[in-house]
mmCIF file of C-alpha atoms in Angstrom:
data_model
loop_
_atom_site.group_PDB
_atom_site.id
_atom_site.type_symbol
_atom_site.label_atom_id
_atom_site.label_comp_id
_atom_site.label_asym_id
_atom_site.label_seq_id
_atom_site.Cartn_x
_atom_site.Cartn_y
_atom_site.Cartn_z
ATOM 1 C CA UNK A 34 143.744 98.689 101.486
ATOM 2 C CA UNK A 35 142.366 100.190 104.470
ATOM 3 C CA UNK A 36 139.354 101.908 102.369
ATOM 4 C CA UNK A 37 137.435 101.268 99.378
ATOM 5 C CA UNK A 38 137.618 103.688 96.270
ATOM 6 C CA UNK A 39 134.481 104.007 93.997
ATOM 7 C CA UNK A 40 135.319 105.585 90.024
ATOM 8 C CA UNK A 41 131.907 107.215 89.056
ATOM 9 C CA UNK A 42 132.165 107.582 85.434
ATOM 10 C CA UNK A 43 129.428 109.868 84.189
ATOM 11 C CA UNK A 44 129.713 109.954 80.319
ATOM 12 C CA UNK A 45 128.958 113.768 79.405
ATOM 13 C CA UNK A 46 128.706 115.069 82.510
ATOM 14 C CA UNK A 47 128.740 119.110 82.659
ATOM 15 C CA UNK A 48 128.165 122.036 85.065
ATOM 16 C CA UNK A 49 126.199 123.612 82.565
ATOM 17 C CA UNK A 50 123.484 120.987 83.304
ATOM 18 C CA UNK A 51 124.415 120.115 86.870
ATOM 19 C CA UNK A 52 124.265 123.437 88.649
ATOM 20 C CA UNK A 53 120.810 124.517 86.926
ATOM 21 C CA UNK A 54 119.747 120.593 87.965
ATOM 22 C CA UNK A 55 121.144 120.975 91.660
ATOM 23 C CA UNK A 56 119.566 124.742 92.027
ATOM 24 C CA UNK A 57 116.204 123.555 91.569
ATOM 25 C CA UNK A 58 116.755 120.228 93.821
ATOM 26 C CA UNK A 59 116.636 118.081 91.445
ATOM 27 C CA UNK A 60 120.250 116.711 92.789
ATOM 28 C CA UNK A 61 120.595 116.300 96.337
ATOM 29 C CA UNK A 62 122.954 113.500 96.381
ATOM 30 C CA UNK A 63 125.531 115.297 94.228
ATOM 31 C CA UNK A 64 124.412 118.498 95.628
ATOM 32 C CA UNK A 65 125.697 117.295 99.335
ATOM 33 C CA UNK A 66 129.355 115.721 97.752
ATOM 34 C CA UNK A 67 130.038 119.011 95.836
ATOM 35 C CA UNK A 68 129.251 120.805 99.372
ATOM 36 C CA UNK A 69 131.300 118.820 101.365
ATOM 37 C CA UNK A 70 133.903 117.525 98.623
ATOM 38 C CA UNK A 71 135.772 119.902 96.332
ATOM 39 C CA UNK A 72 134.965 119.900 92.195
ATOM 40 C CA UNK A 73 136.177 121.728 89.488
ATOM 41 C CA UNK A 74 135.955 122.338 85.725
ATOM 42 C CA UNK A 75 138.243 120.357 83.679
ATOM 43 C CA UNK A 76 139.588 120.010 80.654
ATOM 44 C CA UNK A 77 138.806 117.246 78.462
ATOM 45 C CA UNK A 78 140.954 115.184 76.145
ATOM 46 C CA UNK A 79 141.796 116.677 72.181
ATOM 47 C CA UNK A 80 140.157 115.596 70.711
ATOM 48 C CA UNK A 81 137.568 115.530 73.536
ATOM 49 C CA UNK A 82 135.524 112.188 72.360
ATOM 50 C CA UNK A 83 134.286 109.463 74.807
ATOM 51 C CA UNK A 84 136.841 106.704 73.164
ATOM 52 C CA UNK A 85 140.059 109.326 73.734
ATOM 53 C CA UNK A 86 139.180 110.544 77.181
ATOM 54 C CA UNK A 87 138.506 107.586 78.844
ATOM 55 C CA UNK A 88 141.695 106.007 77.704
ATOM 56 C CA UNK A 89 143.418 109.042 78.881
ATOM 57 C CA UNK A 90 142.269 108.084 82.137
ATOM 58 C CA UNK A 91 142.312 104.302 81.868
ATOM 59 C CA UNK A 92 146.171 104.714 80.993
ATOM 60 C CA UNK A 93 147.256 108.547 82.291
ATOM 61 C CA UNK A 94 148.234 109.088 79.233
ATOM 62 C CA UNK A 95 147.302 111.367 75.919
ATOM 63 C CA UNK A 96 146.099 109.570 72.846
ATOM 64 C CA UNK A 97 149.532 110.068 71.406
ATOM 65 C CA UNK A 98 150.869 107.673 73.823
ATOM 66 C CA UNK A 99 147.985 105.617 73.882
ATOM 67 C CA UNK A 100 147.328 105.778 70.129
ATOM 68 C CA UNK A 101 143.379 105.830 70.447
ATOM 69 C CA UNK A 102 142.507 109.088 69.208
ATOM 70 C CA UNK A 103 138.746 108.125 67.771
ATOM 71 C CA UNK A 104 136.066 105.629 67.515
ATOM 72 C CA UNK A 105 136.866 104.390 63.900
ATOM 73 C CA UNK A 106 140.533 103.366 61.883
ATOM 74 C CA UNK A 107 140.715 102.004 58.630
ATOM 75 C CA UNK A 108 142.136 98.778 58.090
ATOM 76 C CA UNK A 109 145.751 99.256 56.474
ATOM 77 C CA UNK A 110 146.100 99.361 52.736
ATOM 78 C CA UNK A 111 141.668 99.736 52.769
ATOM 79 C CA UNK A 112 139.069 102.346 53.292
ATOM 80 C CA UNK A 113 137.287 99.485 55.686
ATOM 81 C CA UNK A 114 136.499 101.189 59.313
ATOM 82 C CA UNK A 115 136.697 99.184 62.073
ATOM 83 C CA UNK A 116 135.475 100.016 65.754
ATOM 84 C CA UNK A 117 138.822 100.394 68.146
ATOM 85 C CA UNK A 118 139.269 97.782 71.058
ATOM 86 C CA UNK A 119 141.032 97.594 73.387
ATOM 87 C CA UNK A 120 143.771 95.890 71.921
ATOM 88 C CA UNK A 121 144.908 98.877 69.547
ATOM 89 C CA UNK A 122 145.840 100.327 73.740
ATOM 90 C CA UNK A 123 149.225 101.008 73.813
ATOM 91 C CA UNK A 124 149.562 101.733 77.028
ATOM 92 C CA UNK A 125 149.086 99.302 80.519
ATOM 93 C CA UNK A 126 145.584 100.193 82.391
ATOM 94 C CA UNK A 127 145.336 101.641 85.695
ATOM 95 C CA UNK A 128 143.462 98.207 86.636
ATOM 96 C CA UNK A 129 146.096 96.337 85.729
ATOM 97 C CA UNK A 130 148.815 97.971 87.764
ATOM 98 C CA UNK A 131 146.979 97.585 90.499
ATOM 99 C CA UNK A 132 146.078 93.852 89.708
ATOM 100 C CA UNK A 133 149.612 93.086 89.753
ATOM 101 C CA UNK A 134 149.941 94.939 93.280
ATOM 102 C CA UNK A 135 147.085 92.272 94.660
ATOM 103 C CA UNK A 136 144.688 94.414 94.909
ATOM 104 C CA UNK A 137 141.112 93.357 93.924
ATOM 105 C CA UNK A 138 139.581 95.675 91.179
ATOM 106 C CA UNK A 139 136.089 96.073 89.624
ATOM 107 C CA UNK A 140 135.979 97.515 86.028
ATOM 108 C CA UNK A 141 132.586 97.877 85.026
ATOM 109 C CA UNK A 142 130.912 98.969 81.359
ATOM 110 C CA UNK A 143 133.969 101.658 80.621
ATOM 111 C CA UNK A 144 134.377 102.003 76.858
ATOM 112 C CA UNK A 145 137.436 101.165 74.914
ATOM 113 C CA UNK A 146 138.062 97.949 77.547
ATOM 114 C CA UNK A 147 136.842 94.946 75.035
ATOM 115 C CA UNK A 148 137.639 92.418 74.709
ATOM 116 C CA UNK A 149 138.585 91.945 78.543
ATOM 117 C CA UNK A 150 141.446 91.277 80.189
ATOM 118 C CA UNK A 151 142.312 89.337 83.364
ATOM 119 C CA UNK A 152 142.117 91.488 86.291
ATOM 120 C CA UNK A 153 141.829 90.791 90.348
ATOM 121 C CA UNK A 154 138.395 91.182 90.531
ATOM 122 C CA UNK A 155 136.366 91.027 87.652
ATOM 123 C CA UNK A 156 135.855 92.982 84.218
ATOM 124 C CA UNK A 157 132.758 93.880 82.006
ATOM 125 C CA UNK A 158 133.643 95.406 79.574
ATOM 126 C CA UNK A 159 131.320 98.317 77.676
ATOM 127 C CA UNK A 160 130.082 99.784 74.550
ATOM 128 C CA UNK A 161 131.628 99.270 71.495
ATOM 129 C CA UNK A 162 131.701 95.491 72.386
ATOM 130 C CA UNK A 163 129.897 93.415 69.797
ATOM 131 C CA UNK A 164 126.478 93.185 70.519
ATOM 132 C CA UNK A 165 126.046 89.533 69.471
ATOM 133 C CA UNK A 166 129.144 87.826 71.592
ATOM 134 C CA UNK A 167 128.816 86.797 75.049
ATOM 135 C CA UNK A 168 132.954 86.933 75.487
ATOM 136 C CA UNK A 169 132.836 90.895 77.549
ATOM 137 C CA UNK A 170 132.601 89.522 80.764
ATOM 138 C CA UNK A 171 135.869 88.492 82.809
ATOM 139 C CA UNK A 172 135.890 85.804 84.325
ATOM 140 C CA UNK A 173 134.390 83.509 81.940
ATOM 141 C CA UNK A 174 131.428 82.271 83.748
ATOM 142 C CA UNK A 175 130.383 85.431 84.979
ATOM 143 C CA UNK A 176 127.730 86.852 82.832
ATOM 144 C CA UNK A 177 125.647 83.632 83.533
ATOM 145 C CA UNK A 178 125.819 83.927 86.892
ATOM 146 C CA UNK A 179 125.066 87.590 86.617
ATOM 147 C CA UNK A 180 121.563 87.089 84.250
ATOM 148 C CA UNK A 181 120.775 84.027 86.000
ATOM 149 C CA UNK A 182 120.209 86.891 88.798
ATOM 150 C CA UNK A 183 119.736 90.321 87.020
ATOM 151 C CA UNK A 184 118.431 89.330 83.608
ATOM 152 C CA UNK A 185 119.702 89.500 80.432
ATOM 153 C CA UNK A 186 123.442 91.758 80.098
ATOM 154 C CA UNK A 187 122.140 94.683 77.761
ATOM 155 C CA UNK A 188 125.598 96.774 76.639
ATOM 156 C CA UNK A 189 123.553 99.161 74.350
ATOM 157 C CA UNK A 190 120.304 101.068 74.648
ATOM 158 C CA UNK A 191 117.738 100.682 71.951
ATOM 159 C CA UNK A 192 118.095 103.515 68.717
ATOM 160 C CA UNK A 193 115.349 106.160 69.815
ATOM 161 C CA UNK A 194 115.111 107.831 65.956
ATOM 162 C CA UNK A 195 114.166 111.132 67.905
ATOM 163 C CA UNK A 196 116.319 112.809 65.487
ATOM 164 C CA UNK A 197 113.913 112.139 62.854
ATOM 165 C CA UNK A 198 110.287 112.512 64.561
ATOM 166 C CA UNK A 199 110.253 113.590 68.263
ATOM 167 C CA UNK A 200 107.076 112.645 70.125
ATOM 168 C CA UNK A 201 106.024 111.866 73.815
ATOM 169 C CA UNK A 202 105.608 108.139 73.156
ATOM 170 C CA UNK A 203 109.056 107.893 72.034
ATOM 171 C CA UNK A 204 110.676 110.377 74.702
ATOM 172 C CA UNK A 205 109.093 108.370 77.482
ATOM 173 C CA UNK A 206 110.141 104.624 75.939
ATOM 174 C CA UNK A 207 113.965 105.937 75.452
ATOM 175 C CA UNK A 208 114.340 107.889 79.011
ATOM 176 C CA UNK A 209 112.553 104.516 80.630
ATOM 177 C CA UNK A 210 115.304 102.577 78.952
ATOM 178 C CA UNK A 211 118.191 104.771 79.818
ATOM 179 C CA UNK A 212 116.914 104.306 83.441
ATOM 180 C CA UNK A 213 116.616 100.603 83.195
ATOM 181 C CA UNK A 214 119.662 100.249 82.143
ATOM 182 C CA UNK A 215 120.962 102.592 84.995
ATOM 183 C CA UNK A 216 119.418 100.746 87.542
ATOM 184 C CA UNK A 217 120.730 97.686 85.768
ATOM 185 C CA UNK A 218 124.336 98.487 86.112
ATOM 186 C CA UNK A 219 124.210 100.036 89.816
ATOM 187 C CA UNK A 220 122.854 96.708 90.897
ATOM 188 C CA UNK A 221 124.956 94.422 89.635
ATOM 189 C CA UNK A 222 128.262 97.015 90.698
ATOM 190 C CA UNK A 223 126.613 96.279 94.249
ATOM 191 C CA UNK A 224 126.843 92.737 93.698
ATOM 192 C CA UNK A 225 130.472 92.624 92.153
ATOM 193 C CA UNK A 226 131.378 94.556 95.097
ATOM 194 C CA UNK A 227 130.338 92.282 97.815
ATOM 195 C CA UNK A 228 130.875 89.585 95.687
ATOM 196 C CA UNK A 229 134.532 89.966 95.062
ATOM 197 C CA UNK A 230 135.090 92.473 98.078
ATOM 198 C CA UNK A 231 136.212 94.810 95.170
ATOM 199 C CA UNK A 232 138.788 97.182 96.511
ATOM 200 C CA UNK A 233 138.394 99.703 93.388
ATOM 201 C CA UNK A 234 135.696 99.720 91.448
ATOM 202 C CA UNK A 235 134.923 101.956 88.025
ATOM 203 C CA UNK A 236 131.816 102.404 86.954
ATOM 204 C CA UNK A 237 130.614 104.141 83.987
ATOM 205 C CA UNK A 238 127.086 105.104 83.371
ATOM 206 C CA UNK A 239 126.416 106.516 79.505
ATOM 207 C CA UNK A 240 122.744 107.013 79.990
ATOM 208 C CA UNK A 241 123.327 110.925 80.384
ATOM 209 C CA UNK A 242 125.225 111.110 77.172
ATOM 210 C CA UNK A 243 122.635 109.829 74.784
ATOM 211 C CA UNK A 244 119.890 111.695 76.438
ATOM 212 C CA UNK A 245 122.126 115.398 75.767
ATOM 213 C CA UNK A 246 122.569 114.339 72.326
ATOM 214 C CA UNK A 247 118.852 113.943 71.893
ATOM 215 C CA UNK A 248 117.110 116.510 73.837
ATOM 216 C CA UNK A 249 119.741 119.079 75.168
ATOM 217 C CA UNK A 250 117.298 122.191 73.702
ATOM 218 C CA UNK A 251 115.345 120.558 76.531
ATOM 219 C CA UNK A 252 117.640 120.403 79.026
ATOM 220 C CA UNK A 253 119.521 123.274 79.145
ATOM 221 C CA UNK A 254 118.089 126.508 80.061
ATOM 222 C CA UNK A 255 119.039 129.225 77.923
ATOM 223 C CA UNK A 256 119.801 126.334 74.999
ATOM 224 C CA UNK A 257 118.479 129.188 71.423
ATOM 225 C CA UNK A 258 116.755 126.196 69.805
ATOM 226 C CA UNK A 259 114.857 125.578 72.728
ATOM 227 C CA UNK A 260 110.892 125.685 72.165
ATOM 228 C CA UNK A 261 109.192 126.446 75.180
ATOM 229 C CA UNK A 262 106.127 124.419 74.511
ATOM 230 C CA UNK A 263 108.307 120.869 74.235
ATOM 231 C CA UNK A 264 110.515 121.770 76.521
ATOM 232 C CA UNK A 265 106.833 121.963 78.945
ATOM 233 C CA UNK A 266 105.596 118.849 77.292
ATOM 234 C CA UNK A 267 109.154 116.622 78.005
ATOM 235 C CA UNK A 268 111.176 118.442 80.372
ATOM 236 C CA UNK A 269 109.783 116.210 83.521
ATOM 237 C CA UNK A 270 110.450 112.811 81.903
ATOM 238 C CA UNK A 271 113.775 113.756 80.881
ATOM 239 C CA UNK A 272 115.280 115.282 84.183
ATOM 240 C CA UNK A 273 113.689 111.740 85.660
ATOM 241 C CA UNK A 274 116.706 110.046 84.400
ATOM 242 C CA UNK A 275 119.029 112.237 86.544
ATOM 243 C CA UNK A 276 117.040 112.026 89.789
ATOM 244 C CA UNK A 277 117.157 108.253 89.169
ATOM 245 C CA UNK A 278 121.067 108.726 88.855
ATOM 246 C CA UNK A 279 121.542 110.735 92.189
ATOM 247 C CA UNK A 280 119.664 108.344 93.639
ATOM 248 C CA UNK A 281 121.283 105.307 92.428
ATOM 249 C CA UNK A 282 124.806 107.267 93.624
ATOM 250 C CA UNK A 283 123.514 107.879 97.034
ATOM 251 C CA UNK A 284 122.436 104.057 97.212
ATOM 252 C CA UNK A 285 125.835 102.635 95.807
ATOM 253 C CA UNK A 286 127.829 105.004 98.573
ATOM 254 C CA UNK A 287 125.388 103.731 101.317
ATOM 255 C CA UNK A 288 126.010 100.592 100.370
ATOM 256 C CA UNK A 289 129.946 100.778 100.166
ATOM 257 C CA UNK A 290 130.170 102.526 103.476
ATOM 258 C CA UNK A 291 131.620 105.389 105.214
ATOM 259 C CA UNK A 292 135.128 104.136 104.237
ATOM 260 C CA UNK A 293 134.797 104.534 100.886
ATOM 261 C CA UNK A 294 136.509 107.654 99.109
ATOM 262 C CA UNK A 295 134.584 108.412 95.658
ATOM 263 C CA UNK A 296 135.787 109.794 92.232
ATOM 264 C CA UNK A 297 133.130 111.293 90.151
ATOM 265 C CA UNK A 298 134.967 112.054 86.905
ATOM 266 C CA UNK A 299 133.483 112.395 83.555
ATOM 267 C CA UNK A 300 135.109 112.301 79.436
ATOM 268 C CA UNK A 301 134.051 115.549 78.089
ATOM 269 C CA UNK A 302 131.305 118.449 78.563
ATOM 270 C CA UNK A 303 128.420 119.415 76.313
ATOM 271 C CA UNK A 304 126.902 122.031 74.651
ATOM 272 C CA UNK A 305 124.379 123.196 71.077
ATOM 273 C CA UNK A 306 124.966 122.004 67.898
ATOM 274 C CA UNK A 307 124.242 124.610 65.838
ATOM 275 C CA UNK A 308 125.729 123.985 62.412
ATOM 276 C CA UNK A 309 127.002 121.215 60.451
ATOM 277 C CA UNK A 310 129.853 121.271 58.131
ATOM 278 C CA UNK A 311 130.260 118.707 55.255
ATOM 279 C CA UNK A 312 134.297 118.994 55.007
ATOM 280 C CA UNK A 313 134.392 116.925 51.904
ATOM 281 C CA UNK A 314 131.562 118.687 50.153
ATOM 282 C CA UNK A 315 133.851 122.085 50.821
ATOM 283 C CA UNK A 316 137.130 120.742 49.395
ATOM 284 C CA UNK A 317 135.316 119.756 46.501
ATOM 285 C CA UNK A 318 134.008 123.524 46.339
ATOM 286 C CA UNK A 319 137.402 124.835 46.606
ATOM 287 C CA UNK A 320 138.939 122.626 43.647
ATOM 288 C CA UNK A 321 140.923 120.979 46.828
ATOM 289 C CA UNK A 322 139.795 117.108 45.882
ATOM 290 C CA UNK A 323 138.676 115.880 42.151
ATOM 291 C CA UNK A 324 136.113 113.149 41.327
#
């Protein structure tokens, strides 16, 4: 190929966060590629969960093609759940096609891809692979090489239980994470790049995602359960997560050079929870199911 292609895959990513984030300069790096680039607003998957959309755009397909439509199936004949893989994919991946067209291909922590596959290039596969197995890394070999140089592989971050008690201590431990992991992943794409003189690369970061589930009231600014007071207290530890990220993007571009054309594409938006519905508890109410 005469150029490289980067695949920035930014679980969660919205404009409802990003255009308050880049008016205040908090973004400069993204700032600059919307500027000179072109975005837009689209739609996500339906339904629009991380496990559906990005095998909509692992395979270019809709879920009823590619038959993975949530995060959980029961085992036939059972009421046993079982975390999808990428085996249940009925559909070829876009790394694949263009593994078999020789070109050399870098897929990096995207969900749904465990356990790997061969690819030109090299795989590692991301969340939902089994925390305790060292078999998400293709080609075998790899993930030795890569904590014999990085440190030890980490494809989940640690619980952060803000949902039950919120305080600064915990805040601070959970957005430190997120941005070790970050910074994790964005050096080790650098050296799969170089290393395999990747052609395409994807590379998901989820960091974002888990932080808007925990503290959106803090992030966005009009969010109605926001308290001003916590929002004062947390607000400049959280939004150091996504300077860290525009950073680590404008690194990974200078680093891949001016012939490099990038994709920054994301699963779903985001927005307030504001109520909770127990669907089973209702159908009971309504004579619908019987004990």
């Amino acid at each position: 190929m005469a150029e490289k292609v980067l695949v920035l895959c930014i679980d969660g990513a919205t404009f409802r966060l990003l255009n308050p984030f880049m008016k205040e300069g908090y973004l400069p790096t993204i700032k600059k590629l919307i500027d000179e680039g072109t975005s837009s607003t689209l739609i996500s998957s339906i339904p629009p969960i991380t496990a559906t959309a990005w095998s909509n755009l692992i395979t270019g397909k809709n879920p009823g093609k590619h038959r993975i439509s949530e995060f959980l199936v029961k085992k036939p004949g059972t009421y046993e759940e079982v975390a999808i893989n990428s085996t249940f994919r009925d559909s070829e991946a876009v790394w694949d096609i263009l593994s078999k067209e020789g070109i050399k291909v870098g897929v990096l922590n995207i969900p749904t891809t465990y356990p790997p596959t061969k690819v030109n290039g090299a795989m590692i596969c991301g969340f939902l692979s089994p925390s305790r197995k060292r078999d998400f890394v293709y080609p075998p070999g790899l993930l030795d090489e890569i904590e014999k140089k990085f440190g030890p592989y980490r494809v989940n971050l640690k619980p952060s239980f803000m949902n039950i008690y919120r305080n600064l201590k915990r805040v601070n431990g959970f957005i430190d994470d997120c941005i070790t992991m970050l910074r994790y992943k964005f050096r080790v794409a650098k050296y799969l790049i170089d290393k395999y003189n990747l052609e395409v690369t994807f590379l998901h970061e989820w960091g974002g995602d888990r932080i808007q589930h925990e503290l959106w009231d803090i992030l966005h600014p009009n969010d109605q359960h926001c308290n001003p007071k916590e929002k004062e207290k947390y607000f400049p530890k959280v939004i150091s997560y996504y300077q860290s990220l525009d950073q680590e993007i404008a690194d990974i571009l200078s680093h891949t050079g001016e012939d490099c054309s990038l994709f920054i594409v994301s699963d779903h938006g985001f927005g307030p929870l504001s109520k909770v519905i127990n669907l089973n508890a209702w159908l009971i109410q309504q004579g619908y199911i019987k004990i």
